[in-house]
Amino acid sequence: MNFKFDADTMNGIIHACSAIGAGLAVIAGIGPGIGQGIAAGYAASAAGRNPGAKSDITSTMLLGQAVAETTGLYGLLVAMLLMFVKPLDM
């Protein structure tokens, strides 16, 4: 089958696919949120067991959370690009 679409239909399809892709990219924020919550819980538990190592535990936890947060930020960046950068017009 050979489908031929006019320019308005193609632009509509491109914009719809961009919106769907942006929605999927925002889902990437779920993983860092769960990971940071687990890391904070384990850090609080470790600090409760060994209060003398609280500063080391806290610094390691914050570094890990900063690295984990980059995944969510990349997902947000991709979503913003898909929504606000003008796609190719036919």
Coordinates of C-alpha atoms in Angstrom, one line a residue:
M1 CA 0.0 0.0 0.0
N2 CA 1.2 3.4 -0.9
F3 CA -0.1 6.2 1.4
K4 CA 0.1 9.8 0.4
F5 CA -0.5 12.4 3.0
D6 CA -0.7 16.2 2.5
A7 CA 1.6 18.6 4.4
D8 CA -1.0 19.4 7.1
T9 CA -1.6 15.7 7.9
M10 CA 2.2 15.0 8.1
N11 CA 2.7 18.0 10.4
G12 CA -0.1 16.7 12.6
I13 CA 1.5 13.3 12.8
I14 CA 4.9 14.7 13.6
H15 CA 3.5 16.9 16.4
A16 CA 1.5 14.0 17.8
C17 CA 4.5 11.7 17.8
S18 CA 6.5 14.5 19.5
A19 CA 3.9 14.8 22.2
I20 CA 3.9 11.0 22.8
G21 CA 7.7 10.9 22.9
A22 CA 7.7 13.8 25.4
G23 CA 5.3 11.9 27.6
L24 CA 7.5 8.8 27.5
A25 CA 10.6 10.9 28.3
V26 CA 9.0 12.4 31.4
I27 CA 8.4 8.8 32.7
A28 CA 12.2 8.7 33.1
G29 CA 11.7 10.8 36.3
I30 CA 10.2 7.9 38.1
G31 CA 13.4 5.9 38.4
P32 CA 15.5 8.6 40.0
G33 CA 12.8 9.4 42.5
I34 CA 12.6 5.8 43.6
G35 CA 16.3 5.4 43.7
Q36 CA 16.9 8.5 45.7
G37 CA 14.2 7.5 48.2
I38 CA 15.8 4.1 48.7
A39 CA 19.3 5.7 49.1
A40 CA 18.0 8.2 51.7
G41 CA 16.3 5.4 53.6
Y42 CA 19.4 3.2 53.7
A43 CA 21.6 6.2 54.6
A44 CA 19.3 7.0 57.5
S45 CA 19.4 3.4 58.6
A46 CA 23.2 3.3 58.4
A47 CA 23.6 6.6 60.3
G48 CA 21.3 5.2 63.0
R49 CA 23.5 2.1 63.4
N50 CA 26.8 4.0 63.3
P51 CA 26.4 7.7 64.2
G52 CA 30.2 8.3 64.1
A53 CA 30.2 7.7 60.3
K54 CA 27.3 10.1 59.6
S55 CA 29.3 12.6 57.6
D56 CA 30.8 10.0 55.4
I57 CA 27.5 8.3 54.8
T58 CA 25.8 11.7 54.1
S59 CA 28.4 12.8 51.6
T60 CA 28.3 9.4 49.8
M61 CA 24.5 9.5 49.7
L62 CA 24.4 13.0 48.3
L63 CA 27.0 12.2 45.6
G64 CA 24.9 9.1 44.6
Q65 CA 21.7 11.1 44.5
A66 CA 23.3 13.8 42.3
V67 CA 24.4 11.1 39.8
A68 CA 20.9 9.5 39.9
E69 CA 19.2 12.8 39.4
T70 CA 21.0 13.3 36.0
T71 CA 18.8 10.6 34.5
G72 CA 15.7 12.5 35.4
L73 CA 17.1 15.7 34.1
Y74 CA 18.1 14.2 30.8
G75 CA 14.5 12.9 30.4
L76 CA 13.1 16.3 31.2
L77 CA 15.5 17.9 28.6
V78 CA 14.4 15.4 25.9
A79 CA 10.8 16.1 26.7
M80 CA 11.3 19.9 26.5
L81 CA 13.1 19.5 23.2
L82 CA 10.4 17.4 21.8
M83 CA 7.7 19.8 22.9
F84 CA 9.2 23.2 22.1
V85 CA 11.7 22.8 19.3
K86 CA 10.0 23.1 16.0
P87 CA 10.1 19.8 14.1
L88 CA 10.8 19.5 10.4
D89 CA 7.9 21.0 8.5
M90 CA 6.9 19.3 5.2

